[in-house]
Amino acid sequence: MERPVAVAEHAVSVAEPEAKKRRKPFSLSRAASYLQALPLWLVLGFFLLLPILLLLVVSFWDYDFSGLYPDFLTLNYEDVLGSWVTWKTYLNTLKFAAIVWAITLFVGFWIAYFLAFHVRKATTQTVLFLICTVPFLTSNIIRMISWIPVLGRNGLVNSTLIQLGIIPQPIEWLLYSDFAVVLAMVHLYTLFMVTPIFNTLMRIDRSLIEAARDAGASAFQVLWTVILPLAKPGMAIGTIFVVTLVMADFSTVQVMSGGQSASVALMMKNQMSLLQYPAAAANAVVLLAIVLLMVGGILRIVDIRKEL
Amino acid sequence: MGQKRGLGFYVLATFFGLFVLFLYGPMSAIFILSFQGPSGGLTFPLNGVSVHWFFNLFEKQAVGDFGASFGRSLLLGLMVMAATVVVALLAGLAFRRKFLGATPLFYLTIASLVVPSIIVSLGIGVLFQQLGIKPAWYGSGFGAHLTWTLPFGVLIMFAVFNRFSPSYEEAARDLGASPWQTFWHVLLPMIAPSLIGVGLFGFSLSYDEFARSLLAMGTYNTLPLEIYAMTTNVTTPVLYALGTVTTLFSFLIIGGTFGIIALISRKRTA
């Protein structure tokens, strides 16, 4: 960011005394920034900021089956914070986030590491990276339900294991279980870890690694003291993606657990289908606070604007 | 880097291979199962091979109307694509200079990415209800999708302009080009491949979106919402046939886009 701005300012200061004719476009370009930023402000203001502020207000409202009534009740929050079921749901969601985060970080780092340091030809690198990226641009639900014929009672895994004589009867916990939820989430979200880590690894100056090696560092020491610290920003961005996606997930939990597990977003979705908007809004505020705290904590470690 | 491949390479290459299998394996399972015979079920083995379920897809369904919802998703995807490219490009240009409110706008964009989708959906649903406007896919749904596609578009534009040397524009300016000419003849052609990439993201993310759409689409569902509803109440391979068709469509879009980008790059180097 810094360089283009500095150069642009320099260009302005040089150009100004030079010719009067040029002045007009440049003063116009000051206003241009605001005009160019306006559409983004408008869209995000109306469809993100305003709805969230409204939810904050509505979370204090009263409601029944026929409508919402403006009020100032703390009842919705008492329902959220005072019920053991809700606490368990929040803890369950955090549990999914922690497990999926740990797995995606491990898998994501090694995939990115392989692509960045072991694949030598740039074309091969691009092709392999695209192979990893393409599923991200296809439907999440389809990718999720594609596990059903693989993990099901008569699915591929079970029937193969039985045919090989490894197990006498199908394993029941492969599908419709917490295991299935975690597996599907790892399947859906690992990409969000691979991409930012790959991006940071590609920017590591290779001479640093050579220098470390010349100074007598072993392969492990290079990895641990040079590459890993430099990869932290990418890991942080990946973490933001994965954690927020898991915290917001309702469909994977619903479909893959077969209704046996719960998440905060799934609880909200059920409240929404019962038109209990203020109750869902109170949950939304609590969930949003948790997610923003997590993201804020991660952002203290890394400046994302530098990493783009 | 040494010339000889170490043990680490083979271990990681195997790991990478398994990862790709993990990514694509299940997808190929539903691809095969969508050719299930008419009496076949949701799991292996195949009970004969047929295209029965693909024809079934086009017949009148007990649940959902795929043709119409596909049409809506396609049109909405194109609208979101166009809006994402324009708004993200403009915002990217704005962020090249310092301006008042740049930092809050940047954080609002990041927030758009990290705020749980279902909260966006609920918020927009309640907002439109309170305003007394009926939610519709071309209104509230369109906005809901933009909150998902714009942060990606803006971040890509950030990355593009961070690597873009201003010397090209300076050169054009020195040769007497007006700001508009500099933009149209120098800047735009140079970043065109990235803009096509932003368009691909905009379309694909919208075409597959459903979490933000829950309360925002109104009476008429988009395709992902239809599929989501199907997961709970359809027990025939027609679900897989639909999955195969829509995934192939996505592949077609992705392949076509990369083809166009490659063509532009080749023309430029030639």
mmCIF file of C-alpha atoms in Angstrom, chain A:
data_model
loop_
_atom_site.group_PDB
_atom_site.id
_atom_site.type_symbol
_atom_site.label_atom_id
_atom_site.label_comp_id
_atom_site.label_asym_id
_atom_site.label_seq_id
_atom_site.Cartn_x
_atom_site.Cartn_y
_atom_site.Cartn_z
ATOM 1 C CA MET A 1 0.000 0.000 0.000
ATOM 2 C CA GLU A 2 2.667 2.482 1.036
ATOM 3 C CA ARG A 3 4.682 2.698 -2.157
ATOM 4 C CA PRO A 4 1.954 3.538 -4.685
ATOM 5 C CA VAL A 5 0.559 6.223 -2.390
ATOM 6 C CA ALA A 6 3.939 7.847 -1.900
ATOM 7 C CA VAL A 7 4.670 7.816 -5.614
ATOM 8 C CA ALA A 8 1.242 9.186 -6.481
ATOM 9 C CA GLU A 9 1.718 12.051 -4.014
ATOM 10 C CA HIS A 10 5.115 12.732 -5.426
ATOM 11 C CA ALA A 11 3.660 12.834 -8.928
ATOM 12 C CA VAL A 12 1.050 15.333 -7.776
ATOM 13 C CA SER A 13 3.589 17.643 -6.168
ATOM 14 C CA VAL A 14 5.752 17.558 -9.274
ATOM 15 C CA ALA A 15 2.880 18.078 -11.649
ATOM 16 C CA GLU A 16 1.181 20.920 -9.836
ATOM 17 C CA PRO A 17 3.435 23.867 -10.547
ATOM 18 C CA GLU A 18 4.171 22.536 -14.006
ATOM 19 C CA ALA A 19 0.921 23.163 -15.827
ATOM 20 C CA LYS A 20 -2.357 24.716 -14.827
ATOM 21 C CA LYS A 21 -4.291 22.486 -17.157
ATOM 22 C CA ARG A 22 -3.342 19.432 -15.123
ATOM 23 C CA ARG A 23 -4.663 20.787 -11.876
ATOM 24 C CA LYS A 24 -8.270 20.055 -12.550
ATOM 25 C CA PRO A 25 -8.026 16.275 -12.966
ATOM 26 C CA PHE A 26 -5.906 16.019 -9.840
ATOM 27 C CA SER A 27 -8.280 17.879 -7.568
ATOM 28 C CA LEU A 28 -10.988 15.799 -9.184
ATOM 29 C CA SER A 29 -9.037 12.710 -8.258
ATOM 30 C CA ARG A 30 -9.258 13.665 -4.569
ATOM 31 C CA ALA A 31 -13.021 13.507 -4.770
ATOM 32 C CA ALA A 32 -12.675 10.414 -6.965
ATOM 33 C CA SER A 33 -11.479 8.326 -4.009
ATOM 34 C CA TYR A 34 -14.677 9.014 -2.154
ATOM 35 C CA LEU A 35 -16.843 8.370 -5.197
ATOM 36 C CA GLN A 36 -14.981 5.129 -5.897
ATOM 37 C CA ALA A 37 -15.416 3.934 -2.318
ATOM 38 C CA LEU A 38 -19.085 4.933 -2.205
ATOM 39 C CA PRO A 39 -20.652 1.804 -3.768
ATOM 40 C CA LEU A 40 -18.808 -0.457 -1.308
ATOM 41 C CA TRP A 41 -19.942 1.739 1.587
ATOM 42 C CA LEU A 42 -23.535 1.652 0.374
ATOM 43 C CA VAL A 43 -23.739 -2.121 -0.149
ATOM 44 C CA LEU A 44 -21.994 -3.078 3.093
ATOM 45 C CA GLY A 45 -23.733 -0.334 5.027
ATOM 46 C CA PHE A 46 -27.218 -1.390 3.993
ATOM 47 C CA PHE A 47 -26.800 -5.164 3.817
ATOM 48 C CA LEU A 48 -24.303 -5.738 6.647
ATOM 49 C CA LEU A 49 -23.969 -2.864 9.112
ATOM 50 C CA LEU A 50 -27.635 -1.859 9.278
ATOM 51 C CA PRO A 51 -28.946 -5.456 9.655
ATOM 52 C CA ILE A 52 -26.470 -6.164 12.470
ATOM 53 C CA LEU A 53 -27.363 -2.954 14.312
ATOM 54 C CA LEU A 54 -31.021 -3.855 13.896
ATOM 55 C CA LEU A 55 -30.385 -7.324 15.355
ATOM 56 C CA LEU A 56 -28.776 -5.665 18.354
ATOM 57 C CA VAL A 57 -32.010 -3.689 18.866
ATOM 58 C CA VAL A 58 -34.365 -6.569 18.096
ATOM 59 C CA SER A 59 -32.583 -8.842 20.560
ATOM 60 C CA PHE A 60 -34.260 -6.778 23.316
ATOM 61 C CA TRP A 61 -37.727 -6.984 21.756
ATOM 62 C CA ASP A 62 -40.709 -9.048 22.765
ATOM 63 C CA TYR A 63 -42.352 -11.524 20.391
ATOM 64 C CA ASP A 64 -45.079 -14.097 19.986
ATOM 65 C CA PHE A 65 -46.192 -16.315 17.105
ATOM 66 C CA SER A 66 -47.722 -13.413 15.176
ATOM 67 C CA GLY A 67 -45.091 -10.695 15.389
ATOM 68 C CA LEU A 68 -42.342 -8.674 17.038
ATOM 69 C CA TYR A 69 -43.017 -5.964 19.620
ATOM 70 C CA PRO A 70 -40.527 -3.153 20.317
ATOM 71 C CA ASP A 71 -39.590 -3.308 23.987
ATOM 72 C CA PHE A 72 -36.566 -3.414 26.250
ATOM 73 C CA LEU A 73 -36.456 -6.920 27.694
ATOM 74 C CA THR A 74 -33.372 -8.811 28.766
ATOM 75 C CA LEU A 75 -35.398 -12.008 28.667
ATOM 76 C CA ASN A 76 -33.902 -13.177 25.365
ATOM 77 C CA TYR A 77 -30.409 -12.928 26.827
ATOM 78 C CA GLU A 78 -31.505 -14.643 30.039
ATOM 79 C CA ASP A 79 -32.776 -17.492 27.871
ATOM 80 C CA VAL A 80 -29.442 -17.718 26.063
ATOM 81 C CA LEU A 81 -27.141 -17.387 29.047
ATOM 82 C CA GLY A 82 -29.324 -19.084 31.638
ATOM 83 C CA SER A 83 -29.947 -22.389 29.924
ATOM 84 C CA TRP A 84 -27.637 -25.346 30.257
ATOM 85 C CA VAL A 85 -28.640 -26.593 26.805
ATOM 86 C CA THR A 86 -27.462 -23.357 25.192
ATOM 87 C CA TRP A 87 -24.155 -23.457 27.054
ATOM 88 C CA LYS A 88 -23.632 -27.021 25.904
ATOM 89 C CA THR A 89 -24.382 -25.981 22.329
ATOM 90 C CA TYR A 90 -21.837 -23.162 22.527
ATOM 91 C CA LEU A 91 -19.242 -25.507 23.999
ATOM 92 C CA ASN A 92 -19.968 -28.089 21.294
ATOM 93 C CA THR A 93 -19.461 -25.443 18.593
ATOM 94 C CA LEU A 94 -16.153 -24.372 20.163
ATOM 95 C CA LYS A 95 -15.120 -28.030 20.335
ATOM 96 C CA PHE A 96 -15.730 -28.437 16.583
ATOM 97 C CA ALA A 97 -13.831 -25.208 15.927
ATOM 98 C CA ALA A 98 -10.816 -26.360 17.951
ATOM 99 C CA ILE A 99 -10.615 -29.837 16.403
ATOM 100 C CA VAL A 100 -11.170 -28.680 12.816
ATOM 101 C CA TRP A 101 -8.699 -25.822 13.306
ATOM 102 C CA ALA A 102 -5.959 -28.158 14.536
ATOM 103 C CA ILE A 103 -6.449 -30.631 11.673
ATOM 104 C CA THR A 104 -6.754 -28.031 8.901
ATOM 105 C CA LEU A 105 -3.675 -26.197 10.206
ATOM 106 C CA PHE A 106 -1.601 -29.378 10.124
ATOM 107 C CA VAL A 107 -2.841 -30.559 6.726
ATOM 108 C CA GLY A 108 -2.898 -27.051 5.238
ATOM 109 C CA PHE A 109 0.673 -26.278 6.273
ATOM 110 C CA TRP A 110 2.151 -29.443 4.798
ATOM 111 C CA ILE A 111 0.200 -29.154 1.550
ATOM 112 C CA ALA A 112 1.301 -25.530 1.162
ATOM 113 C CA TYR A 113 4.869 -26.454 2.151
ATOM 114 C CA PHE A 114 4.982 -29.203 -0.455
ATOM 115 C CA LEU A 115 3.665 -26.877 -3.167
ATOM 116 C CA ALA A 116 5.966 -24.006 -2.257
ATOM 117 C CA PHE A 117 9.250 -25.803 -1.580
ATOM 118 C CA HIS A 118 9.134 -29.212 -3.225
ATOM 119 C CA VAL A 119 7.459 -28.491 -6.549
ATOM 120 C CA ARG A 120 10.153 -26.888 -8.676
ATOM 121 C CA LYS A 121 8.459 -25.950 -11.931
ATOM 122 C CA ALA A 122 6.229 -22.882 -11.764
ATOM 123 C CA THR A 123 3.699 -24.420 -14.199
ATOM 124 C CA THR A 124 3.387 -27.605 -12.139
ATOM 125 C CA GLN A 125 2.985 -25.465 -9.059
ATOM 126 C CA THR A 126 0.138 -23.485 -10.621
ATOM 127 C CA VAL A 127 -1.608 -26.610 -11.890
ATOM 128 C CA LEU A 128 -1.372 -28.416 -8.538
ATOM 129 C CA PHE A 129 -2.550 -25.303 -6.717
ATOM 130 C CA LEU A 130 -5.546 -25.006 -9.054
ATOM 131 C CA ILE A 131 -6.396 -28.675 -8.440
ATOM 132 C CA CYS A 132 -6.646 -27.780 -4.759
ATOM 133 C CA THR A 133 -8.684 -24.638 -5.443
ATOM 134 C CA VAL A 134 -11.317 -25.867 -7.893
ATOM 135 C CA PRO A 135 -13.510 -27.716 -5.334
ATOM 136 C CA PHE A 136 -13.824 -24.439 -3.427
ATOM 137 C CA LEU A 137 -15.750 -23.058 -6.399
ATOM 138 C CA THR A 138 -18.291 -25.881 -6.394
ATOM 139 C CA SER A 139 -21.299 -26.425 -4.160
ATOM 140 C CA ASN A 140 -20.611 -27.055 -0.469
ATOM 141 C CA ILE A 141 -23.798 -29.070 -0.003
ATOM 142 C CA ILE A 142 -22.983 -31.385 -2.874
ATOM 143 C CA ARG A 143 -19.482 -31.917 -1.518
ATOM 144 C CA MET A 144 -21.016 -32.639 1.868
ATOM 145 C CA ILE A 145 -23.614 -35.148 0.743
ATOM 146 C CA SER A 146 -21.010 -36.900 -1.387
ATOM 147 C CA TRP A 147 -19.729 -38.394 1.882
ATOM 148 C CA ILE A 148 -23.007 -40.236 2.448
ATOM 149 C CA PRO A 149 -22.368 -43.082 -0.050
ATOM 150 C CA VAL A 150 -18.779 -43.287 1.189
ATOM 151 C CA LEU A 151 -19.378 -43.399 4.939
ATOM 152 C CA GLY A 152 -22.887 -44.857 5.174
ATOM 153 C CA ARG A 153 -23.797 -48.177 6.779
ATOM 154 C CA ASN A 154 -23.512 -49.905 3.384
ATOM 155 C CA GLY A 155 -21.087 -47.318 2.095
ATOM 156 C CA LEU A 156 -17.747 -47.747 0.351
ATOM 157 C CA VAL A 157 -15.598 -47.764 3.476
ATOM 158 C CA ASN A 158 -17.718 -50.248 5.400
ATOM 159 C CA SER A 159 -18.251 -52.666 2.500
ATOM 160 C CA THR A 160 -14.551 -52.599 1.603
ATOM 161 C CA LEU A 161 -13.492 -53.286 5.185
ATOM 162 C CA ILE A 162 -15.988 -56.154 5.454
ATOM 163 C CA GLN A 163 -14.892 -57.685 2.146
ATOM 164 C CA LEU A 164 -11.285 -57.544 3.281
ATOM 165 C CA GLY A 165 -12.338 -59.316 6.461
ATOM 166 C CA ILE A 166 -11.008 -56.561 8.696
ATOM 167 C CA ILE A 167 -14.299 -55.943 10.477
ATOM 168 C CA PRO A 168 -17.190 -58.407 10.981
ATOM 169 C CA GLN A 169 -19.983 -55.796 10.746
ATOM 170 C CA PRO A 170 -20.354 -52.201 9.571
ATOM 171 C CA ILE A 171 -18.930 -49.445 11.753
ATOM 172 C CA GLU A 172 -21.911 -47.345 12.862
ATOM 173 C CA TRP A 173 -20.129 -44.136 13.815
ATOM 174 C CA LEU A 174 -18.719 -43.336 10.375
ATOM 175 C CA LEU A 175 -21.794 -41.379 9.315
ATOM 176 C CA TYR A 176 -24.233 -39.336 11.412
ATOM 177 C CA SER A 177 -21.712 -38.698 14.143
ATOM 178 C CA ASP A 178 -19.304 -36.028 15.367
ATOM 179 C CA PHE A 179 -16.626 -37.860 13.412
ATOM 180 C CA ALA A 180 -18.563 -37.312 10.176
ATOM 181 C CA VAL A 181 -19.099 -33.630 11.016
ATOM 182 C CA VAL A 182 -15.372 -33.049 11.616
ATOM 183 C CA LEU A 183 -14.384 -35.007 8.504
ATOM 184 C CA ALA A 184 -16.786 -33.047 6.282
ATOM 185 C CA MET A 185 -15.660 -29.727 7.770
ATOM 186 C CA VAL A 186 -12.007 -30.589 7.166
ATOM 187 C CA HIS A 187 -12.984 -31.526 3.613
ATOM 188 C CA LEU A 188 -14.799 -28.228 3.062
ATOM 189 C CA TYR A 189 -12.482 -25.812 4.853
ATOM 190 C CA THR A 190 -8.840 -27.024 4.515
ATOM 191 C CA LEU A 191 -8.534 -24.964 1.344
ATOM 192 C CA PHE A 192 -8.970 -21.779 3.358
ATOM 193 C CA MET A 193 -5.823 -22.753 5.261
ATOM 194 C CA VAL A 194 -3.786 -23.885 2.228
ATOM 195 C CA THR A 195 -4.214 -20.695 0.198
ATOM 196 C CA PRO A 196 -2.992 -18.075 2.727
ATOM 197 C CA ILE A 197 -0.130 -20.276 3.973
ATOM 198 C CA PHE A 198 0.956 -21.008 0.395
ATOM 199 C CA ASN A 199 0.856 -17.270 -0.272
ATOM 200 C CA THR A 200 3.179 -16.443 2.635
ATOM 201 C CA LEU A 201 5.532 -19.349 1.929
ATOM 202 C CA MET A 202 5.946 -18.186 -1.666
ATOM 203 C CA ARG A 203 7.074 -14.780 -0.428
ATOM 204 C CA ILE A 204 9.861 -16.122 1.787
ATOM 205 C CA ASP A 205 13.187 -15.004 0.387
ATOM 206 C CA ARG A 206 14.947 -18.221 -0.634
ATOM 207 C CA SER A 207 18.346 -16.760 0.245
ATOM 208 C CA LEU A 208 17.295 -16.817 3.919
ATOM 209 C CA ILE A 209 17.004 -20.577 3.726
ATOM 210 C CA GLU A 210 20.335 -20.891 1.961
ATOM 211 C CA ALA A 211 21.959 -18.654 4.548
ATOM 212 C CA ALA A 212 20.567 -20.786 7.374
ATOM 213 C CA ARG A 213 21.834 -23.898 5.661
ATOM 214 C CA ASP A 214 25.276 -22.376 5.065
ATOM 215 C CA ALA A 215 25.408 -21.457 8.733
ATOM 216 C CA GLY A 216 25.002 -25.143 9.494
ATOM 217 C CA ALA A 217 21.276 -25.457 10.227
ATOM 218 C CA SER A 218 19.764 -28.913 9.791
ATOM 219 C CA ALA A 219 16.639 -29.361 7.650
ATOM 220 C CA PHE A 220 14.548 -29.446 10.799
ATOM 221 C CA GLN A 221 16.165 -26.297 12.171
ATOM 222 C CA VAL A 222 15.500 -24.471 8.893
ATOM 223 C CA LEU A 223 11.871 -25.489 9.129
ATOM 224 C CA TRP A 224 11.490 -24.660 12.808
ATOM 225 C CA THR A 225 13.480 -21.434 13.113
ATOM 226 C CA VAL A 226 13.152 -19.890 9.643
ATOM 227 C CA ILE A 227 10.108 -21.116 7.713
ATOM 228 C CA LEU A 228 7.612 -21.618 10.520
ATOM 229 C CA PRO A 229 7.988 -18.134 12.071
ATOM 230 C CA LEU A 230 7.734 -16.541 8.619
ATOM 231 C CA ALA A 231 4.617 -18.592 7.831
ATOM 232 C CA LYS A 232 2.768 -17.335 10.908
ATOM 233 C CA PRO A 233 0.845 -14.541 9.143
ATOM 234 C CA GLY A 234 -0.548 -17.024 6.614
ATOM 235 C CA MET A 235 -1.476 -19.417 9.386
ATOM 236 C CA ALA A 236 -3.219 -16.577 11.208
ATOM 237 C CA ILE A 237 -5.302 -15.636 8.158
ATOM 238 C CA GLY A 238 -6.166 -19.283 7.543
ATOM 239 C CA THR A 239 -7.156 -19.586 11.183
ATOM 240 C CA ILE A 240 -9.505 -16.611 10.875
ATOM 241 C CA PHE A 241 -11.201 -18.233 7.874
ATOM 242 C CA VAL A 242 -11.529 -21.719 9.362
ATOM 243 C CA VAL A 243 -12.602 -20.660 12.847
ATOM 244 C CA THR A 244 -15.254 -18.231 11.596
ATOM 245 C CA LEU A 245 -16.572 -20.759 9.070
ATOM 246 C CA VAL A 246 -16.886 -23.509 11.677
ATOM 247 C CA MET A 247 -18.442 -21.168 14.246
ATOM 248 C CA ALA A 248 -21.054 -20.170 11.620
ATOM 249 C CA ASP A 249 -21.772 -23.667 10.360
ATOM 250 C CA PHE A 250 -25.238 -25.156 10.576
ATOM 251 C CA SER A 251 -25.616 -27.269 7.444
ATOM 252 C CA THR A 252 -22.635 -29.590 7.961
ATOM 253 C CA VAL A 253 -23.604 -30.187 11.576
ATOM 254 C CA GLN A 254 -27.219 -30.827 10.590
ATOM 255 C CA VAL A 255 -26.605 -33.123 7.621
ATOM 256 C CA MET A 256 -23.515 -35.006 8.787
ATOM 257 C CA SER A 257 -24.602 -35.578 12.380
ATOM 258 C CA GLY A 258 -28.082 -36.597 11.269
ATOM 259 C CA GLY A 259 -29.556 -34.239 13.852
ATOM 260 C CA GLN A 260 -27.603 -35.783 16.742
ATOM 261 C CA SER A 261 -25.215 -32.906 17.283
ATOM 262 C CA ALA A 262 -25.833 -29.191 17.679
ATOM 263 C CA SER A 263 -24.164 -25.902 16.875
ATOM 264 C CA VAL A 264 -25.043 -22.322 17.715
ATOM 265 C CA ALA A 265 -25.921 -21.497 14.110
ATOM 266 C CA LEU A 266 -28.144 -24.584 13.862
ATOM 267 C CA MET A 267 -29.926 -23.524 17.048
ATOM 268 C CA MET A 268 -30.408 -20.071 15.499
ATOM 269 C CA LYS A 269 -31.717 -21.598 12.296
ATOM 270 C CA ASN A 270 -34.313 -23.589 14.229
ATOM 271 C CA GLN A 271 -35.384 -20.455 16.084
ATOM 272 C CA MET A 272 -35.626 -18.634 12.755
ATOM 273 C CA SER A 273 -37.859 -21.306 11.264
ATOM 274 C CA LEU A 274 -40.143 -20.886 14.297
ATOM 275 C CA LEU A 275 -40.128 -17.106 13.658
ATOM 276 C CA GLN A 276 -38.537 -16.491 17.075
ATOM 277 C CA TYR A 277 -36.420 -13.693 15.625
ATOM 278 C CA PRO A 278 -35.612 -11.850 18.892
ATOM 279 C CA ALA A 279 -34.386 -15.080 20.471
ATOM 280 C CA ALA A 280 -32.269 -15.804 17.383
ATOM 281 C CA ALA A 281 -31.069 -12.182 17.455
ATOM 282 C CA ALA A 282 -29.856 -12.546 21.064
ATOM 283 C CA ASN A 283 -27.936 -15.659 20.013
ATOM 284 C CA ALA A 284 -26.607 -13.756 17.010
ATOM 285 C CA VAL A 285 -25.248 -10.990 19.238
ATOM 286 C CA VAL A 286 -23.556 -13.444 21.600
ATOM 287 C CA LEU A 287 -22.116 -15.496 18.723
ATOM 288 C CA LEU A 288 -20.936 -12.373 16.924
ATOM 289 C CA ALA A 289 -19.230 -11.128 20.089
ATOM 290 C CA ILE A 290 -17.386 -14.435 20.473
ATOM 291 C CA VAL A 291 -16.326 -14.543 16.819
ATOM 292 C CA LEU A 292 -15.176 -10.905 16.770
ATOM 293 C CA LEU A 293 -13.185 -11.436 19.988
ATOM 294 C CA MET A 294 -11.446 -14.406 18.396
ATOM 295 C CA VAL A 295 -10.718 -12.523 15.170
ATOM 296 C CA GLY A 296 -9.595 -9.440 17.109
ATOM 297 C CA GLY A 297 -7.187 -11.598 19.087
ATOM 298 C CA ILE A 298 -5.721 -13.087 15.918
ATOM 299 C CA LEU A 299 -5.464 -9.666 14.243
ATOM 300 C CA ARG A 300 -3.277 -8.464 17.122
ATOM 301 C CA ILE A 301 -0.689 -10.989 15.966
ATOM 302 C CA VAL A 302 -0.840 -10.181 12.254
ATOM 303 C CA ASP A 303 -1.467 -7.147 10.060
ATOM 304 C CA ILE A 304 -3.489 -8.548 7.168
ATOM 305 C CA ARG A 305 -3.100 -5.488 4.973
ATOM 306 C CA LYS A 306 0.618 -6.200 4.773
ATOM 307 C CA GLU A 307 0.006 -9.766 3.708
ATOM 308 C CA LEU A 308 -2.065 -9.201 0.580
#
